[in-house]
Short mmCIF file of C-alpha atoms in Angstrom, two decimals:
data_model
loop_
_atom_site.label_atom_id
_atom_site.label_comp_id
_atom_site.label_asym_id
_atom_site.label_seq_id
_atom_site.Cartn_x
_atom_site.Cartn_y
_atom_site.Cartn_z
CA MET A 1 80.93 8.57 9.74
CA SER A 2 79.07 5.98 8.87
CA THR A 3 77.24 5.97 5.58
CA ASP A 4 73.73 5.21 7.32
CA MET A 5 74.57 8.75 9.40
CA GLU A 6 75.46 10.46 6.40
CA HIS A 7 72.25 9.76 4.95
CA VAL A 8 70.29 10.75 8.38
CA ILE A 9 72.29 14.20 8.08
CA MET A 10 71.41 14.98 4.84
CA ALA A 11 67.59 14.11 5.26
CA ALA A 12 67.50 16.04 7.95
CA VAL A 13 69.18 19.23 6.48
CA ALA A 14 66.53 18.59 3.21
CA VAL A 15 63.85 18.91 5.92
CA VAL A 16 65.55 22.12 7.47
CA VAL A 17 66.04 23.63 4.19
CA LEU A 18 62.59 22.65 3.17
CA VAL A 19 61.60 24.95 6.14
CA LEU A 20 63.98 27.74 5.36
CA LEU A 21 62.25 28.36 1.54
CA ILE A 22 59.06 28.02 2.72
CA THR A 23 59.26 30.38 5.74
CA LYS A 24 62.35 32.73 5.03
CA VAL A 25 62.69 33.20 1.05
CA ARG A 26 58.70 32.33 0.74
CA LEU A 27 59.14 30.02 -1.83
CA LEU A 28 55.54 28.18 -3.05
CA PRO A 29 55.42 24.70 -1.73
CA PHE A 30 55.59 22.74 -4.71
CA LEU A 31 59.04 24.37 -5.41
CA ALA A 32 60.07 24.28 -2.19
CA LEU A 33 59.61 20.44 -1.81
CA SER A 34 60.82 19.88 -5.49
CA VAL A 35 63.88 21.66 -4.59
CA ALA A 36 64.50 19.63 -1.26
CA ALA A 37 64.16 16.55 -2.93
CA LEU A 38 66.21 17.02 -5.78
CA GLY A 39 69.02 18.55 -3.64
CA LEU A 40 69.00 15.33 -1.38
CA GLY A 41 69.02 13.17 -4.36
CA LEU A 42 72.12 14.62 -5.84
CA ALA A 43 73.87 15.37 -2.60
CA ALA A 44 73.18 11.43 -2.06
CA GLY A 45 75.30 10.78 -5.26
CA LEU A 46 72.42 9.92 -7.51
CA GLY A 47 73.58 11.82 -10.31
CA PRO A 48 71.62 14.01 -12.37
CA GLY A 49 69.74 11.23 -14.05
CA GLY A 50 69.08 8.90 -11.45
CA THR A 51 67.86 11.77 -9.08
CA VAL A 52 65.13 13.05 -11.60
CA ASP A 53 64.21 9.50 -12.33
CA ALA A 54 63.61 8.85 -8.38
CA PHE A 55 61.99 12.26 -8.47
CA GLU A 56 59.41 11.60 -11.34
CA LYS A 57 58.51 8.09 -10.18
CA GLY A 58 57.69 9.43 -6.75
CA PHE A 59 55.75 12.25 -8.15
CA GLY A 60 54.05 9.81 -10.29
CA ASP A 61 53.35 6.95 -7.86
CA SER A 62 51.76 9.99 -5.47
CA LEU A 63 49.42 11.45 -7.67
CA SER A 64 48.10 8.09 -8.78
CA ASP A 65 47.18 7.01 -5.36
CA THR A 66 45.99 10.58 -4.50
CA GLY A 67 45.11 12.62 -7.56
CA PRO A 68 41.72 10.71 -8.83
CA ILE A 69 40.35 11.09 -5.69
CA ILE A 70 40.70 14.65 -4.80
CA GLY A 71 39.69 15.42 -8.40
CA LEU A 72 36.84 13.87 -7.99
CA GLY A 73 36.40 14.58 -4.40
CA THR A 74 36.39 18.28 -5.47
CA VAL A 75 34.17 18.05 -8.66
CA LEU A 76 31.91 16.35 -6.18
CA GLY A 77 32.09 19.22 -3.70
CA GLY A 78 31.47 21.98 -6.81
CA ILE A 79 28.25 20.61 -8.15
CA LEU A 80 27.32 20.53 -4.56
CA LEU A 81 28.28 24.21 -3.67
CA GLY A 82 27.18 25.42 -6.94
CA SER A 83 23.93 23.79 -7.14
CA GLY A 84 23.04 25.65 -3.94
CA GLY A 85 22.76 22.18 -2.27
CA ALA A 86 25.28 23.17 0.54
CA ASP A 87 23.02 25.69 1.45
CA ARG A 88 20.19 23.68 0.92
CA ILE A 89 21.61 21.86 3.97
CA ALA A 90 23.09 24.64 6.49
CA THR A 91 19.90 26.65 6.36
CA SER A 92 18.17 23.06 6.30
CA PHE A 93 19.72 22.13 9.96
CA ILE A 94 19.88 25.50 11.28
CA GLY A 95 16.23 26.66 10.18
CA ALA A 96 14.68 28.77 13.40
CA ARG A 97 16.24 26.39 16.18
CA PRO A 98 16.52 28.19 19.68
CA ILE A 99 19.82 29.67 20.02
CA LYS A 100 21.33 27.16 22.01
CA TRP A 101 21.06 24.74 19.40
CA VAL A 102 22.54 27.13 16.50
CA PRO A 103 26.49 25.70 17.55
CA THR A 104 25.31 22.34 17.29
CA ALA A 105 23.27 22.38 14.10
CA ILE A 106 25.54 24.91 12.20
CA THR A 107 28.54 22.27 13.43
CA ALA A 108 26.55 19.31 12.29
CA ALA A 109 25.88 21.23 8.90
CA ALA A 110 29.87 21.99 8.57
CA LEU A 111 31.04 18.67 9.09
CA LEU A 112 29.09 17.27 6.28
CA ILE A 113 29.40 20.42 3.68
CA GLY A 114 33.15 19.84 4.18
CA MET A 115 33.18 16.16 3.59
CA PRO A 116 33.88 16.29 -0.29
CA HIS A 117 35.65 19.53 -0.62
CA ILE A 118 38.52 21.81 0.55
CA PHE A 119 38.28 23.49 3.65
CA ASP A 120 39.10 27.24 2.15
CA VAL A 121 36.13 27.00 -0.48
CA SER A 122 33.59 25.49 2.03
CA PHE A 123 34.28 27.99 4.44
CA ILE A 124 33.97 30.99 2.18
CA MET A 125 30.43 29.63 1.07
CA LEU A 126 29.38 29.71 4.49
CA VAL A 127 30.62 33.05 5.78
CA PRO A 128 27.47 34.88 4.74
CA LEU A 129 25.39 32.08 6.19
CA VAL A 130 27.21 32.72 9.57
CA TYR A 131 26.50 36.62 9.53
CA ALA A 132 22.81 35.90 8.47
CA THR A 133 22.53 33.44 11.61
CA ALA A 134 24.26 35.84 13.94
CA ARG A 135 22.13 38.75 13.12
CA ARG A 136 19.10 36.66 13.34
CA THR A 137 19.57 35.52 16.03
CA GLY A 138 21.53 38.41 18.07
CA THR A 139 24.27 36.81 18.74
CA HIS A 140 28.43 36.85 18.81
CA LEU A 141 29.45 36.37 15.37
CA LEU A 142 31.80 34.00 16.73
CA TYR A 143 28.88 32.13 18.53
CA VAL A 144 28.36 30.89 14.96
CA GLY A 145 31.59 31.20 13.21
CA LEU A 146 33.56 29.06 15.61
CA PRO A 147 31.55 25.77 15.71
CA MET A 148 31.36 26.20 11.88
CA ALA A 149 34.80 26.16 11.58
CA ALA A 150 35.50 23.16 14.07
CA GLY A 151 33.25 20.98 11.45
CA LEU A 152 34.62 21.88 8.56
CA TYR A 153 38.18 21.10 9.78
CA ILE A 154 37.68 18.12 11.04
CA SER A 155 36.43 16.63 8.14
CA HIS A 156 39.66 18.43 6.66
CA GLY A 157 41.95 17.17 9.09
CA LEU A 158 40.58 13.59 9.42
CA LEU A 159 38.62 11.94 6.78
CA PRO A 160 39.21 11.53 3.11
CA PRO A 161 38.98 12.79 -0.09
CA HIS A 162 40.80 15.65 1.78
CA PRO A 163 44.60 16.19 0.36
CA SER A 164 46.03 15.56 3.93
CA PRO A 165 44.92 12.37 5.06
CA THR A 166 44.46 11.12 1.15
CA ALA A 167 48.23 11.98 0.50
CA ALA A 168 48.93 9.83 3.94
CA ILE A 169 46.53 6.89 2.89
CA GLY A 170 48.93 6.94 -0.43
CA THR A 171 52.03 7.04 1.44
CA TYR A 172 51.51 4.35 4.33
CA HIS A 173 49.52 2.26 1.44
CA ALA A 174 46.46 2.44 4.02
CA ASN A 175 42.71 1.31 3.02
CA THR A 176 40.41 4.63 2.27
CA GLY A 177 37.12 2.94 3.97
CA LEU A 178 38.91 1.95 6.89
CA THR A 179 40.57 5.28 7.28
CA LEU A 180 36.89 6.80 6.97
CA LEU A 181 35.61 4.40 9.10
CA TYR A 182 38.17 5.47 11.96
CA GLY A 183 38.18 9.11 10.96
CA LEU A 184 34.59 9.24 11.91
CA ALA A 185 34.92 7.52 14.90
CA ILE A 186 37.55 9.85 16.31
CA GLY A 187 35.83 13.16 14.72
CA ILE A 188 32.62 12.98 15.74
CA PRO A 189 32.90 13.15 19.29
CA ILE A 190 35.33 15.74 18.89
CA ALA A 191 33.65 17.66 16.46
CA ALA A 192 30.70 17.90 19.36
CA LEU A 193 33.36 19.09 21.74
CA ASN A 194 35.19 21.39 19.69
CA GLY A 195 31.88 22.76 18.37
CA PRO A 196 29.09 23.62 20.52
CA VAL A 197 31.00 22.44 24.14
CA LEU A 198 34.04 25.11 23.52
CA THR A 199 31.94 27.82 22.26
CA ARG A 200 29.90 27.95 24.99
CA VAL A 201 33.31 27.92 27.09
CA LEU A 202 34.61 30.23 25.48
CA SER A 203 31.84 32.43 24.82
CA ARG A 204 32.63 35.04 27.82
CA TRP A 205 35.66 35.46 26.06
CA PHE A 206 34.68 36.65 22.76
CA GLY A 207 35.35 40.46 23.58
CA PRO A 208 33.41 42.88 21.79
CA ALA A 209 30.71 42.05 18.86
CA PRO A 210 31.85 42.55 15.07
CA ASP A 211 29.68 44.94 13.33
CA LEU A 212 27.12 42.76 11.78
CA SER A 213 25.19 45.80 9.91
CA THR A 214 27.30 45.44 6.25
CA GLY A 215 25.37 41.88 5.99
CA GLY A 216 28.62 40.23 5.90
CA PRO A 217 31.12 39.49 3.29
CA MET A 218 30.21 38.28 0.01
CA PRO A 219 33.77 37.23 -1.41
CA GLU A 220 34.35 36.47 -5.18
CA GLU A 221 35.48 32.89 -4.87
CA ARG A 222 31.52 32.31 -3.75
CA ILE A 223 29.92 29.90 -6.23
CA GLU A 224 26.89 31.71 -7.58
CA PRO A 225 25.88 30.71 -10.65
CA ASP A 226 21.98 31.52 -11.87
CA ARG A 227 19.36 29.41 -9.80
CA PRO A 228 16.74 27.39 -11.76
CA GLY A 229 12.94 27.35 -11.23
CA ARG A 230 13.34 24.46 -9.12
CA PRO A 231 14.81 24.19 -5.70
CA VAL A 232 17.66 21.31 -5.21
CA SER A 233 16.00 18.97 -3.09
CA LEU A 234 17.40 18.73 0.60
CA ALA A 235 17.27 14.58 0.31
CA ALA A 236 19.06 15.13 -2.85
CA ALA A 237 21.82 16.89 -1.15
CA LEU A 238 22.15 14.91 1.71
CA VAL A 239 22.80 11.70 -0.44
CA THR A 240 25.49 13.38 -2.73
CA VAL A 241 27.21 13.89 0.70
CA ALA A 242 26.99 10.74 2.28
CA LEU A 243 26.81 8.62 -0.96
CA PRO A 244 30.84 8.01 -1.52
CA ALA A 245 31.54 7.53 2.34
CA ALA A 246 28.92 4.88 2.67
CA LEU A 247 29.62 2.45 -0.35
CA MET A 248 33.47 2.84 0.65
CA LEU A 249 31.99 1.65 4.89
CA VAL A 250 29.95 -0.90 2.96
CA GLY A 251 32.17 -2.14 0.89
CA THR A 252 35.14 -2.17 3.70
CA LEU A 253 32.97 -4.12 5.96
CA GLY A 254 31.29 -6.13 3.56
CA LYS A 255 34.73 -7.44 2.17
CA GLY A 256 34.92 -8.86 5.76
CA GLN A 257 32.48 -10.52 6.28
CA VAL A 258 32.48 -12.87 2.40
CA SER A 259 35.12 -14.70 1.02
CA ALA A 260 37.09 -13.89 -1.53
CA ASP A 261 35.21 -16.69 -3.94
CA SER A 262 31.90 -15.63 -3.19
CA TRP A 263 29.96 -13.66 -5.75
CA ALA A 264 29.44 -10.60 -3.26
CA HIS A 265 33.14 -10.30 -3.08
CA PRO A 266 33.56 -8.26 -6.59
CA VAL A 267 30.76 -5.89 -5.52
CA PHE A 268 31.60 -5.26 -1.72
CA GLU A 269 35.76 -4.47 -3.72
CA PHE A 270 34.05 -2.23 -6.10
CA CYS A 271 32.19 -0.30 -3.68
CA ASP A 272 35.48 -0.31 -1.09
CA ASN A 273 37.78 1.43 -3.84
CA PRO A 274 37.62 5.26 -3.81
CA VAL A 275 37.50 6.00 -7.24
CA LEU A 276 34.91 4.29 -8.36
CA SER A 277 32.61 5.22 -5.25
CA LEU A 278 33.43 8.96 -5.72
CA SER A 279 32.52 8.54 -9.42
CA ILE A 280 28.86 7.32 -8.69
CA ALA A 281 28.55 10.02 -6.19
CA VAL A 282 29.50 12.39 -8.99
CA VAL A 283 26.97 10.89 -11.13
CA PHE A 284 24.53 11.11 -8.92
CA ALA A 285 25.01 14.73 -8.28
CA PHE A 286 25.64 15.67 -12.06
CA PHE A 287 21.67 14.39 -12.18
CA ALA A 288 20.35 14.91 -8.97
CA LEU A 289 21.43 18.28 -8.37
CA GLY A 290 21.95 19.40 -11.33
CA VAL A 291 19.94 18.46 -14.38
CA ARG A 292 17.31 17.34 -12.16
CA SER A 293 17.46 21.34 -10.55
CA GLY A 294 17.02 22.44 -14.28
CA PHE A 295 21.08 23.91 -14.49
CA GLY A 296 21.99 23.33 -18.05
CA LEU A 297 25.51 21.42 -18.86
CA GLY A 298 26.84 24.91 -19.29
CA GLN A 299 26.36 25.81 -15.71
CA LEU A 300 27.14 22.52 -14.76
CA ARG A 301 30.85 22.80 -16.36
CA ALA A 302 31.26 25.89 -14.84
CA MET A 303 30.77 24.55 -11.37
CA THR A 304 33.08 21.63 -11.36
CA ALA A 305 35.77 24.30 -13.36
CA LYS A 306 35.34 26.78 -10.53
CA GLY A 307 35.54 23.55 -8.19
CA LEU A 308 39.09 22.35 -9.86
CA GLY A 309 40.25 25.80 -9.39
CA PRO A 310 42.09 25.45 -5.94
CA ALA A 311 43.29 21.58 -6.41
CA GLY A 312 45.83 22.41 -8.69
CA THR A 313 48.50 23.76 -6.46
CA ILE A 314 47.54 20.70 -4.17
CA ILE A 315 47.95 18.34 -6.20
CA LEU A 316 51.29 19.62 -7.56
CA ILE A 317 52.24 19.81 -3.65
CA LEU A 318 51.09 16.41 -3.09
CA GLY A 319 53.30 15.43 -5.98
CA ALA A 320 56.28 17.07 -4.90
CA GLY A 321 55.93 15.73 -1.20
CA GLY A 322 55.58 12.30 -2.79
CA ALA A 323 58.97 12.81 -4.54
CA LEU A 324 60.50 13.84 -1.68
CA SER A 325 59.36 10.58 0.03
CA ALA A 326 60.40 8.43 -2.77
CA MET A 327 64.29 10.34 -2.41
CA LEU A 328 64.25 9.58 1.11
CA THR A 329 64.05 5.85 0.62
CA THR A 330 65.84 5.82 -2.48
CA THR A 331 68.98 7.30 -0.58
CA GLY A 332 68.59 5.27 2.06
CA VAL A 333 67.21 7.02 4.75
CA GLY A 334 63.74 5.04 4.88
CA LYS A 335 65.87 2.07 5.69
CA VAL A 336 67.59 3.36 8.73
CA ILE A 337 64.41 3.98 10.17
CA SER A 338 63.26 0.53 9.51
CA ASP A 339 66.27 -0.78 10.84
CA ASN A 340 65.73 1.28 14.69
CA ALA A 341 62.38 1.31 14.46
CA SER A 342 61.88 -1.63 16.63
CA HIS A 343 64.38 -0.50 19.23
CA TRP A 344 62.56 3.18 19.68
CA SER A 345 60.48 2.85 23.37
CA ILE A 346 58.08 6.06 21.90
CA SER A 347 54.89 4.92 19.91
CA PRO A 348 55.14 5.05 16.23
CA LEU A 349 51.69 6.69 16.08
CA VAL A 350 52.92 9.28 18.58
CA LEU A 351 55.99 9.69 16.73
CA ALA A 352 54.20 10.16 13.36
CA TRP A 353 51.95 13.12 15.19
CA GLY A 354 55.13 14.90 16.79
CA VAL A 355 56.83 15.05 12.95
CA ALA A 356 53.74 16.21 11.41
CA ALA A 357 52.67 18.57 14.08
CA LEU A 358 56.48 20.35 14.52
CA LEU A 359 56.27 20.52 10.55
CA ARG A 360 52.95 21.76 10.71
CA ILE A 361 54.09 24.89 13.47
CA CYS A 362 56.79 25.55 11.09
CA LEU A 363 55.59 25.63 7.86
CA GLY A 364 52.02 26.80 8.64
CA SER A 365 50.29 24.37 5.66
CA ALA A 366 48.77 20.94 6.95
CA THR A 367 48.62 19.76 3.69
CA VAL A 368 52.78 19.84 3.44
CA ALA A 369 53.21 18.98 6.97
CA THR A 370 51.11 15.91 6.52
CA VAL A 371 53.33 14.71 3.04
CA THR A 372 56.43 15.36 4.55
CA ALA A 373 55.84 13.81 8.14
CA ALA A 374 54.59 10.75 6.03
CA GLY A 375 57.51 10.49 4.03
CA ILE A 376 59.83 10.17 7.05
CA MET A 377 57.81 7.59 8.78
CA ALA A 378 56.08 5.31 5.87
CA PRO A 379 59.27 2.75 6.87
CA LEU A 380 56.83 2.29 10.01
CA THR A 381 54.30 0.54 8.40
CA GLY A 382 56.94 -2.53 7.43
CA SER A 383 59.09 -2.49 10.79
CA SER A 384 56.20 -2.05 13.35
CA PRO A 385 54.02 -5.33 13.31
CA GLY A 386 50.82 -5.04 14.11
CA LEU A 387 50.85 -1.14 13.43
CA SER A 388 47.49 -0.06 11.36
CA PRO A 389 48.13 2.07 8.61
CA GLU A 390 45.06 3.77 8.81
CA LEU A 391 45.77 4.74 12.60
CA LEU A 392 49.34 6.09 11.16
CA VAL A 393 47.12 7.98 8.49
CA LEU A 394 45.38 9.57 11.22
CA ALA A 395 47.76 10.01 13.98
CA THR A 396 49.87 12.24 11.19
CA ALA A 397 46.88 13.96 9.68
CA SER A 398 46.25 14.96 13.18
CA GLY A 399 49.54 16.17 13.90
CA ALA A 400 49.48 18.69 11.10
CA VAL A 401 46.57 20.67 12.77
CA MET A 402 48.24 21.11 15.76
CA LEU A 403 49.10 25.09 16.59
CA SER A 404 47.94 27.22 13.55
CA HIS A 405 49.17 30.56 13.97
CA VAL A 406 50.47 33.67 11.84
CA ASN A 407 52.19 31.66 9.43
CA ASP A 408 49.05 29.38 8.34
CA SER A 409 46.69 31.25 5.89
CA GLY A 410 43.78 29.71 7.44
CA PHE A 411 44.41 31.79 10.69
CA TRP A 412 44.29 35.12 8.37
CA MET A 413 41.52 33.98 6.87
CA PHE A 414 39.29 33.01 10.45
CA LYS A 415 40.61 36.57 11.57
CA GLU A 416 39.77 39.03 8.77
CA TYR A 417 36.11 37.66 7.73
CA PHE A 418 34.96 37.39 11.22
CA GLN A 419 36.51 40.92 11.93
CA LEU A 420 38.57 39.58 15.10
CA SER A 421 42.12 41.11 16.75
CA VAL A 422 45.05 38.58 16.68
CA ALA A 423 44.83 37.45 20.08
CA GLN A 424 41.07 36.97 19.66
CA THR A 425 42.18 34.44 16.63
CA PHE A 426 44.60 32.75 19.26
CA ARG A 427 42.07 32.77 21.72
CA THR A 428 39.55 31.06 19.94
CA TRP A 429 40.84 29.39 16.48
CA THR A 430 44.30 28.25 17.49
CA LEU A 431 42.91 26.68 20.28
CA MET A 432 40.14 24.87 18.61
CA LEU A 433 42.70 23.35 16.46
CA SER A 434 45.05 22.53 18.96
CA LEU A 435 42.45 20.79 21.28
CA GLN A 436 41.37 19.00 18.19
CA SER A 437 44.80 17.89 17.30
CA LEU A 438 45.45 16.46 20.75
CA LEU A 439 41.95 15.02 20.92
CA SER A 440 42.49 13.18 18.15
CA LEU A 441 45.57 11.68 18.78
CA GLY A 442 44.07 10.43 22.29
CA GLY A 443 41.19 8.73 20.06
CA VAL A 444 44.01 7.56 17.70
CA LEU A 445 45.70 5.82 20.62
CA LEU A 446 42.47 4.62 22.07
CA LEU A 447 41.95 2.88 18.90
CA GLY A 448 44.81 1.53 18.62
CA THR A 449 44.81 -0.51 22.15
CA VAL A 450 41.69 -2.58 19.84
CA VAL A 451 42.75 -2.11 16.34
CA HIS A 452 45.56 -4.17 14.88
#
C-alpha cells in the first residue's frame, strides 16, 4: 500500500473516530476534535513533539482569524440584546400589521437581529415576542415561530461573524466582505421563501395549536437588565446591526474601484477588515444604545459579559477544528487531495456541500460539521483554478445546516419552546433547514457561473 493511501485511510479513521466520540461516547466536541487531531498526528508518525507542535500551530492559526471576529460580534450582539435594541427592532417590524404580513415582518426582523449574535441567544430572546404576537393575532404559534427561526438561521448559516461561515473563511482564506455580499445575495431570497412562503404552505399541517395562556416562556438566559428612562432609538438599533456589514461591503467594493497607490485605498482597506469594522460598530453601540439610553458602565459590562458566555465553547471548538485541519495538512492528506482534485468529475462546491452535509447529519452540530469539512476540503482552494474561496465557504456552511434531527440541540429547543411533537418538529424545523441547505447550494452554484 502506498504512503498516500495510508495517509488517506488514517484521515478517514480519524473522522470516523470523531463521529463516534461525539455521537456514542457523548464527548464534548472540543475534546473529540482534539483527540481526533492528536491521534491522527501520532498515528502518522509525527511523534509526540511534532504532533503537539502541529496541533498548537493549527489551533492558534485558526483562532487568529476567527477569534477576534466572533468575540467582537458576540459583544455587539450582547449590547443589542441587553439594551433592548433587538426588542425595539422586532416590535417595530411587527407592530399592528395585518395577520398576513406577520410572517414576513418577523422573518425580516429575525434576519437583522440574528446577524451579530449566536443563534441560541437570539432565539431565546425572541420566543416571548413570538408568544405575544401569536396571542394578539389569534394565530398558531408556528405561524410566527417558524418564520422567526428561518430568519435567524439564514444569518447563522450564511453570514459572518457567525461561527460556521467565519471558521470556513479562515480555513479557505476567503474575503469576509465578499462572503457577506454573496451570503446576502443568496440568503435574502431564501429567507423570503423559507419564512413567509413556507409558513403559509405548511400552515394547514401545523396540527393542534399549543396553549398560549401561560404568556410564553421567559428563560433564565434572556438578558433583562434594568431599563433606563430613555427608550432605545430604533434608528440607533438598526445602524448598530447594519454598520459592520455596510462597512465591509463598502470596503470590498471600493478596493476594486481604486488603484493600490490611491489615497482612498487605505480607507477602503480599513473598512474591509472585519475586526476594524466590528470594533467601530461596538464603539457605536456602546454609546448610541448604551450611554445615550441611560445605561451605566456596570450594566454595559454585564451585557457584554452575558453575551460572551456562549462564545467560549464555540471558540474552543473552532480552535480544535483548526488543529485537525492543520494535522490533515501536516500528515500529507491535503497534498493527496490537492494532487487528485483536478481529476474529479464532481464540482468542488457540490463536494464541499456534501461532505459538510454528511458530517452535519452524523454530528448534529453545524459548527463542528463546518470546521471539519473545511479542513478536509481546504486543499481545493489551491488546486482548482478559478474557484472562488468565498463560494466554497458558503457551500460548506450551507451543507452544515442540512437535515437537522434528534442529534441537534436546535431541534429540541424548537420543539420544546413551541410545544411540538417530534413529528411536528420534523415537518417544520427539519424541513425548513433542509430546504435552506438545498436552496443555498443552488444559489452558490448559480453564482459560481459568474463569479471567479
